[in-house]
PDB file of C-alpha atoms in Angstrom:
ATOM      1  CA  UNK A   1      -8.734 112.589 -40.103  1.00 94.00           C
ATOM      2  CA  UNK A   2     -10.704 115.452 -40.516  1.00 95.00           C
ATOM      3  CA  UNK A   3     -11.786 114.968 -43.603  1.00 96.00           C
ATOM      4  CA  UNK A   4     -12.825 111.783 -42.319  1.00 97.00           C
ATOM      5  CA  UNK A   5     -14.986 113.176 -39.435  1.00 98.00           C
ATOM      6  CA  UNK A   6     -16.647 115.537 -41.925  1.00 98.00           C
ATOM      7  CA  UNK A   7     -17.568 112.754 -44.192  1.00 98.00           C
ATOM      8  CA  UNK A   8     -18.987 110.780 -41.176  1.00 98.00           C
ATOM      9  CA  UNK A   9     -20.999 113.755 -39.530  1.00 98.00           C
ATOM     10  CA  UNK A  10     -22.555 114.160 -42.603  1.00 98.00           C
ATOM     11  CA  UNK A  11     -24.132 110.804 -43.042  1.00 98.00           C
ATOM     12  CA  UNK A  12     -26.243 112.120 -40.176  1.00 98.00           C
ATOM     13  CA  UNK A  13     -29.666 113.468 -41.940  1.00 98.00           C
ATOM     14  CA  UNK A  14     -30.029 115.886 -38.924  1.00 98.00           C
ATOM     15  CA  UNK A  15     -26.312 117.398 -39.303  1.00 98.00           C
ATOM     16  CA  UNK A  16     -26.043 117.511 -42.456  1.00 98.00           C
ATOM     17  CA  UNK A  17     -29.428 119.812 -43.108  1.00 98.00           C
ATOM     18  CA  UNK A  18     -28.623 121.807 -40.232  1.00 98.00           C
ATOM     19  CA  UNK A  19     -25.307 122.937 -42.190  1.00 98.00           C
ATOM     20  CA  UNK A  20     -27.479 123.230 -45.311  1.00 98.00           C
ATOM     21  CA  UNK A  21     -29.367 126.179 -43.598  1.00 98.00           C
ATOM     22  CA  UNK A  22     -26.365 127.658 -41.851  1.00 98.00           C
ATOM     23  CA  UNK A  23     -26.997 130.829 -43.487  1.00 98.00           C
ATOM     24  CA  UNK A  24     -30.535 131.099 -42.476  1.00 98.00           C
ATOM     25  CA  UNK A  25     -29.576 129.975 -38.967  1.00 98.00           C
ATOM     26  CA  UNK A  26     -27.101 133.454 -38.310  1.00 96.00           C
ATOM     27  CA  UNK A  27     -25.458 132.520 -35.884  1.00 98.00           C
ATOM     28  CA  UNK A  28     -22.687 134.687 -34.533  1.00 96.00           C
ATOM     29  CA  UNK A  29     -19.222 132.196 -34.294  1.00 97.00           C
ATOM     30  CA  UNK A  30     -21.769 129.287 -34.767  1.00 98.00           C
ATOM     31  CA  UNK A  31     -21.364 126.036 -34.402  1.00 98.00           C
ATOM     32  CA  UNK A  32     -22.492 122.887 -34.699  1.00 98.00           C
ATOM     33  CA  UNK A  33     -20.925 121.274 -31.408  1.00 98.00           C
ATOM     34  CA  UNK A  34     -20.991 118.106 -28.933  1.00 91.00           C
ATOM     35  CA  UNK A  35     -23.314 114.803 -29.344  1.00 94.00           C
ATOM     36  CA  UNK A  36     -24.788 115.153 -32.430  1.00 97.00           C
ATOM     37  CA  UNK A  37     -21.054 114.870 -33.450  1.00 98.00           C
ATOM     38  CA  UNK A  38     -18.829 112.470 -31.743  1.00 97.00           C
ATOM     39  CA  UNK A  39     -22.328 110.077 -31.279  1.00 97.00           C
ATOM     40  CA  UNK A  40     -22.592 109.926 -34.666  1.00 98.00           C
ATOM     41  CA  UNK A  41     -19.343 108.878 -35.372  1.00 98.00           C
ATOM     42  CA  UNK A  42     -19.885 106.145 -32.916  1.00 98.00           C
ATOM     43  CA  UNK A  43     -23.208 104.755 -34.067  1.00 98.00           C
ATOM     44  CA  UNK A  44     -21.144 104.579 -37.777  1.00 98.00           C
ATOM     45  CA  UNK A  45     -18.305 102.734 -36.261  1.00 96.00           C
ATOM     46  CA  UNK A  46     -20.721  99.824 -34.364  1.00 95.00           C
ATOM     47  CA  UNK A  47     -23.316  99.959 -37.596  1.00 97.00           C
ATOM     48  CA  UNK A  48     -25.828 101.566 -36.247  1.00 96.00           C
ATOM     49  CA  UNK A  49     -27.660 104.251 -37.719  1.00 97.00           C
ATOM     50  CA  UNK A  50     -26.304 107.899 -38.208  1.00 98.00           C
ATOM     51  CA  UNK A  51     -28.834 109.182 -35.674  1.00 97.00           C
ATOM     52  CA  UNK A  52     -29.683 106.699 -33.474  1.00 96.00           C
ATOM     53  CA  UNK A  53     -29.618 107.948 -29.619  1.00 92.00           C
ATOM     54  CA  UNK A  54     -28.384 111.156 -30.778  1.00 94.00           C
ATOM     55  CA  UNK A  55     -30.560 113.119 -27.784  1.00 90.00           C
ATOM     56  CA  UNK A  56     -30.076 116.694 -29.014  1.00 94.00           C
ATOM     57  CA  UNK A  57     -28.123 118.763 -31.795  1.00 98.00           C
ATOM     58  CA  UNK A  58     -26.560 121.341 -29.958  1.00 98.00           C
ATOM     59  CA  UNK A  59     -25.565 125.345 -31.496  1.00 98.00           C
ATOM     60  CA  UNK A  60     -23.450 127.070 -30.126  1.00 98.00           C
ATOM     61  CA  UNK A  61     -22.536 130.797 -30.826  1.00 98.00           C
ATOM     62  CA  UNK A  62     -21.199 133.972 -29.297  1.00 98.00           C
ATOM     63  CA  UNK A  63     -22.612 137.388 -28.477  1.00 97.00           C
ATOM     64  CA  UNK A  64     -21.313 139.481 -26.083  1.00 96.00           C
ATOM     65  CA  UNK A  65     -22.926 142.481 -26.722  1.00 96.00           C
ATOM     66  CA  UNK A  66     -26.470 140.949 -24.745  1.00 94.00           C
ATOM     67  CA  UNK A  67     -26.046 138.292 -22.365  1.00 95.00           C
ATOM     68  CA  UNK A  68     -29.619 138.111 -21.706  1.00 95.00           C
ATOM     69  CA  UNK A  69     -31.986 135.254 -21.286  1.00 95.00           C
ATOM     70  CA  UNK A  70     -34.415 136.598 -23.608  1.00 97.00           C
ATOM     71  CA  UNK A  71     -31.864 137.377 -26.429  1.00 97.00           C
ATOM     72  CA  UNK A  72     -30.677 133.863 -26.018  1.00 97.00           C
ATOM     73  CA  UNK A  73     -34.444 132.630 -26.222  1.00 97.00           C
ATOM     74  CA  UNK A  74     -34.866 134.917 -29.017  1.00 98.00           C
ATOM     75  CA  UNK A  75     -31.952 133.006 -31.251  1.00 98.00           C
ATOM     76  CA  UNK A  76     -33.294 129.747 -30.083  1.00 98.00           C
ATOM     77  CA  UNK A  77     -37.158 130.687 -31.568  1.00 98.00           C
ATOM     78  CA  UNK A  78     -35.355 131.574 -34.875  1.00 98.00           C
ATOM     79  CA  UNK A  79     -33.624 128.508 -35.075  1.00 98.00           C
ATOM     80  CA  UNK A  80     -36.642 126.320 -33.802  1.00 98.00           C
ATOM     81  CA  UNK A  81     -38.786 127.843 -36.566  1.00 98.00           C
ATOM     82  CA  UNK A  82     -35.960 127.046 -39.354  1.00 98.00           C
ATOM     83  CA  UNK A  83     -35.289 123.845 -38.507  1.00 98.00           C
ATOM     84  CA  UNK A  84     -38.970 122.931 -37.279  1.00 97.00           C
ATOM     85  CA  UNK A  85     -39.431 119.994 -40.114  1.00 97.00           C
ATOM     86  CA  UNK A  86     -36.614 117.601 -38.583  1.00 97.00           C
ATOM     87  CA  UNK A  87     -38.664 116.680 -35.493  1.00 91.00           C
ATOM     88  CA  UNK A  88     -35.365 116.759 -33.027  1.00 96.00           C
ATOM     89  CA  UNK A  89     -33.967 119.016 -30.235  1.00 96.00           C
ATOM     90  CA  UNK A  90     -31.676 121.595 -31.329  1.00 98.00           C
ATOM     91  CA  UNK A  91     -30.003 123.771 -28.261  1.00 97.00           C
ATOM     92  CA  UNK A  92     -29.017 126.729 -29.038  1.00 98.00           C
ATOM     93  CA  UNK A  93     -26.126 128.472 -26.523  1.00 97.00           C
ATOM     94  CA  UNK A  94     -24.743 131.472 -26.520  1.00 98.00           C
ATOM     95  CA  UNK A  95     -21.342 131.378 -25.192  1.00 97.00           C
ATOM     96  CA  UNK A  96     -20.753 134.796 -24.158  1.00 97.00           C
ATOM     97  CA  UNK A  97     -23.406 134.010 -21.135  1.00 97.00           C
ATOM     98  CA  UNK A  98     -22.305 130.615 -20.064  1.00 96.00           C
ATOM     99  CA  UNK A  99     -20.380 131.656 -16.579  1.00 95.00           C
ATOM    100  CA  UNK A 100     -23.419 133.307 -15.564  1.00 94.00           C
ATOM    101  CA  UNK A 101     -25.646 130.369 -14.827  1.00 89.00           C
ATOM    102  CA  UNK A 102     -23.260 127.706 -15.279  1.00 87.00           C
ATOM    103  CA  UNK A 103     -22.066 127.477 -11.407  1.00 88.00           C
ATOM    104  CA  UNK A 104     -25.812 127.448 -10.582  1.00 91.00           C
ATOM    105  CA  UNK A 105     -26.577 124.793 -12.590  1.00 89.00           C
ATOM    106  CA  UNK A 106     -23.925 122.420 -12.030  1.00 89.00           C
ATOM    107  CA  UNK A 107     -22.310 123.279  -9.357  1.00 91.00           C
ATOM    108  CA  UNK A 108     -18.793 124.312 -10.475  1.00 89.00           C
ATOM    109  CA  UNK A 109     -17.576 127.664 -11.459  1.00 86.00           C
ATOM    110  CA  UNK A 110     -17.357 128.560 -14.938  1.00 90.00           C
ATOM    111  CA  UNK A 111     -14.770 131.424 -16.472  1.00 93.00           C
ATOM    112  CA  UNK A 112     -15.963 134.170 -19.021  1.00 94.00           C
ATOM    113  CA  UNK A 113     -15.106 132.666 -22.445  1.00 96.00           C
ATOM    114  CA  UNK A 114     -13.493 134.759 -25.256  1.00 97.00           C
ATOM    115  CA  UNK A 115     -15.405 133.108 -28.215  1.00 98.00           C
ATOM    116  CA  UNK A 116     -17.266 129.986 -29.203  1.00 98.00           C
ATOM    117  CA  UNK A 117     -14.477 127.974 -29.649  1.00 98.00           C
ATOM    118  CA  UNK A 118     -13.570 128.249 -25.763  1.00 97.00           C
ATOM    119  CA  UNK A 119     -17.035 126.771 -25.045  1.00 97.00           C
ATOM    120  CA  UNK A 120     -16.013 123.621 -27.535  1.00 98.00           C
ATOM    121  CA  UNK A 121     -12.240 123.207 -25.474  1.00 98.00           C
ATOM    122  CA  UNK A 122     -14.397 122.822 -21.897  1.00 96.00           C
ATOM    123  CA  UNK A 123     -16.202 119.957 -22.481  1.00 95.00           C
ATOM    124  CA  UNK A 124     -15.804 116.783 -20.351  1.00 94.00           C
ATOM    125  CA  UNK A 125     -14.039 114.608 -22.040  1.00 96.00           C
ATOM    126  CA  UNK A 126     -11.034 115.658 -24.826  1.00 97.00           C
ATOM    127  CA  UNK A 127     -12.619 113.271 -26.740  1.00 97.00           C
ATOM    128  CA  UNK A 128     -15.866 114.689 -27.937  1.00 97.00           C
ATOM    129  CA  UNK A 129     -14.264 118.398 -27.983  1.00 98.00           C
ATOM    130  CA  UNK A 130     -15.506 118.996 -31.560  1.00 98.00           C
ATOM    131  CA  UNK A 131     -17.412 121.198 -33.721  1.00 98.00           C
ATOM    132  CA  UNK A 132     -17.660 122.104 -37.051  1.00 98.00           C
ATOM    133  CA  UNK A 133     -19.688 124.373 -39.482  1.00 98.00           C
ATOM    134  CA  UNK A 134     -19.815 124.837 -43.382  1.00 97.00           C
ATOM    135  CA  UNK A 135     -16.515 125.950 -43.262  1.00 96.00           C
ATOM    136  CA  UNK A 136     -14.679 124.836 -40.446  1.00 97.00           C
ATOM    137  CA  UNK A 137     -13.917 122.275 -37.931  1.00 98.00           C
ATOM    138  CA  UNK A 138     -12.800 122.282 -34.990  1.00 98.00           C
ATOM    139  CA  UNK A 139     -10.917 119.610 -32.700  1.00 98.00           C
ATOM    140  CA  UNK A 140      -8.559 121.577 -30.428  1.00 98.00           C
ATOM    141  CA  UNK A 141      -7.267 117.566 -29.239  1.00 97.00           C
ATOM    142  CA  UNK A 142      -7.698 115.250 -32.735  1.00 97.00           C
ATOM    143  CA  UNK A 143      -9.866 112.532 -33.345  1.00 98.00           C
ATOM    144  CA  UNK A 144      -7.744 109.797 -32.135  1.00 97.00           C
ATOM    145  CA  UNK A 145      -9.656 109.476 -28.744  1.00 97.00           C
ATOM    146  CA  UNK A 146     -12.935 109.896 -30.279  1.00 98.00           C
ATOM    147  CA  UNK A 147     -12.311 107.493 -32.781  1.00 98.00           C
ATOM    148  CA  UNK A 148     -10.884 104.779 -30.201  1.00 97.00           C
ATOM    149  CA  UNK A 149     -13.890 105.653 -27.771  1.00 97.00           C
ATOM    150  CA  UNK A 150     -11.528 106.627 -25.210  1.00 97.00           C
ATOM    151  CA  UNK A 151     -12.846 108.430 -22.409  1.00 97.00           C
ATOM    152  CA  UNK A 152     -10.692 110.589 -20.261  1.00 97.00           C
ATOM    153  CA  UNK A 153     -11.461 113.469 -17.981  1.00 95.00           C
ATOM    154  CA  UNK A 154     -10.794 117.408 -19.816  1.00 96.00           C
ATOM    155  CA  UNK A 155      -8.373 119.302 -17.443  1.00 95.00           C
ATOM    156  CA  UNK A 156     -10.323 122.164 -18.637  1.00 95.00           C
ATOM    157  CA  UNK A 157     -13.271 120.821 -16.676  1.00 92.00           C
ATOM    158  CA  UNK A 158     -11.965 118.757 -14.257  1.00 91.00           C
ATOM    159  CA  UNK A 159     -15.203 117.897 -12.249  1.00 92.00           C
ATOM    160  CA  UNK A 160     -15.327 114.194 -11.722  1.00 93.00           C
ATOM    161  CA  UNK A 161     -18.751 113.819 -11.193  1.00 93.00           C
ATOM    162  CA  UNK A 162     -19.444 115.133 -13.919  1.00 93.00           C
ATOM    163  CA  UNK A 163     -17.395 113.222 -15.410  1.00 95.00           C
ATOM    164  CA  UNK A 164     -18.245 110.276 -14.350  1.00 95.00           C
ATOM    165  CA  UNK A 165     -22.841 111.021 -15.176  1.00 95.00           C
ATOM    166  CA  UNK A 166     -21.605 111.634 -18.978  1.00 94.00           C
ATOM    167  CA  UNK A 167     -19.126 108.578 -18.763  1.00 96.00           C
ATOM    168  CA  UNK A 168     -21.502 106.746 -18.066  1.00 96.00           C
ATOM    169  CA  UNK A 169     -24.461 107.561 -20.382  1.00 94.00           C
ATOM    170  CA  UNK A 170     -22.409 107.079 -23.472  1.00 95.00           C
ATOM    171  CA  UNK A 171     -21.420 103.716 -22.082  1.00 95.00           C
ATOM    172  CA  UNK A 172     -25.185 102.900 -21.694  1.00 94.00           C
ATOM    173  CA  UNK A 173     -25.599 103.570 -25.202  1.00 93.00           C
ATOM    174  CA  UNK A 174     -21.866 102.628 -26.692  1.00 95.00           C
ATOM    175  CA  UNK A 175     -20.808 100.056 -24.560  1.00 95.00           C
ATOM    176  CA  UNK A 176     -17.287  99.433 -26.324  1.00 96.00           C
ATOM    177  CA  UNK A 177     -16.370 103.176 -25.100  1.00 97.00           C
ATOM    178  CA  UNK A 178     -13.330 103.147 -22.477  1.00 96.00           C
ATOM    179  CA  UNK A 179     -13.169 105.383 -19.612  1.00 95.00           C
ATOM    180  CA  UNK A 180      -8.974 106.001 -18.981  1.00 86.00           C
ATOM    181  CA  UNK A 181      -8.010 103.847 -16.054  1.00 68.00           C
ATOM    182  CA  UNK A 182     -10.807 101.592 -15.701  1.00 62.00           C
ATOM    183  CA  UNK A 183     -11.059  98.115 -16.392  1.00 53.00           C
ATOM    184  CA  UNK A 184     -12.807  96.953 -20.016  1.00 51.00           C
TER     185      UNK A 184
END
C-alpha cells in the first residue's frame, strides 16, 4: 500500500514538484503532510483531477532551538519564494511551536511534540494521518481508512467539534466519504 500511495501522491503536479525541490526547501524533519495528500488520493479514486479542491499543501518541520513567530515566518518566506511558480498555498509549520498557540486558536490544549512526526499522529481523523518526503512516508495507522474514505475521530485529538467542521468539509467535496457511526 505504500507504494501505492506514493504512486498516487505523485500524480499531483503540486506534490510531486514540491518533493523535486526538497533540498532547496531545508526543512528540518520536513514533511509534506495532510490534504494535499489523502485529497489527492480521493480525487484519483472518484476521477477527478489530482488537484482539484486541494485548498493548501501543507510543510511541516521541527525546530526547537527558536520557537518564534518570526523564525517560523522566516522558513515560510523561503519556501514561498521557491515554490512561487505553482500559484497554490503552501503552509509551512514548525512543530516544535505548535502547543504554544494551538489552545488559543482552537480551543483545546495541545502537548509539546518531540518531532514532526508527532504533529502527523494528532490529526483528526486516523485516516488522513500521513506524510511523506523524498525518502520517507509516513502512516502511523495504514491506508486502509483513507483508501475506504472512512472517517473516524483520532483519540489523539479527540475534540468532536472539530471533528465534526473537517468531517464535514471533505464530505462537501467527497461525498462517498463515511464518518464511523453515521448513516450513508
Amino acid at each position: 500500500m505504500q507504494d501505492r500511495f506514493r504512486t498516487d501522491v505523485l500524480k499531483n503536479y503540486n506534490n510531486r514538484t514540491i518533493l523535486d525541490r526538497w533540498d532547496d526547501l531545508a526543512l528540518a524533519d520536513g514533511w509534506l503532510v495532510a490534504g494535499c495528500l489523502f485529497q489527492t488520493v480521493w480525487n484519483l479514486q472518484t476521477n477527478r483531477a489530482p488537484e482539484a479542491d486541494i485548498k493548501d499543501y501543507d510543510l511541516f518541520y521541527f525546530d526547537s532551538a527558536d520557537l518564534s513567530q518570526d523564525a517560523e515566518r522566516n522558513v515560510q518566506a523561503r519556501v514561498d519564494d521557491i515554490l512561487a511558480d505553482l500559484d497554490v498555498s503552501v503552509e509551512v509549520s514548525n512543530q516544535a511551536r505548535v502547543h504554544t498557540w494551538y489552545e488559543s486558536y482552537f480551543g483545546h490544549p495541545y502537548p509539546a511534540l518531540r518531532n514532526a512526526r508527532d504533529g502527523i499522529d494528532r490529526f483528526l481523523m486516523p485516516a488522513t494521518c500521513v506524510g511523506i518526503s523524498p525518502e520517507s512516508v509516513y502512516a502511523p495507522n495504514g491506508f486502509d481508512m483513507l483508501y475506504q474514505g472512512l472517517l473516524t475521530a483520532n483519540p489523539l485529538t479527540p475534540y468532536s467539534d472539530l471533528f465534526e467542521t473537517k468531517a464535514a468539509s471533505y464530505r462537501s467535496r467527497w461525498p462517498w466519504l463515511r464518518v464511523a457511526g453515521q448513516p450513508v
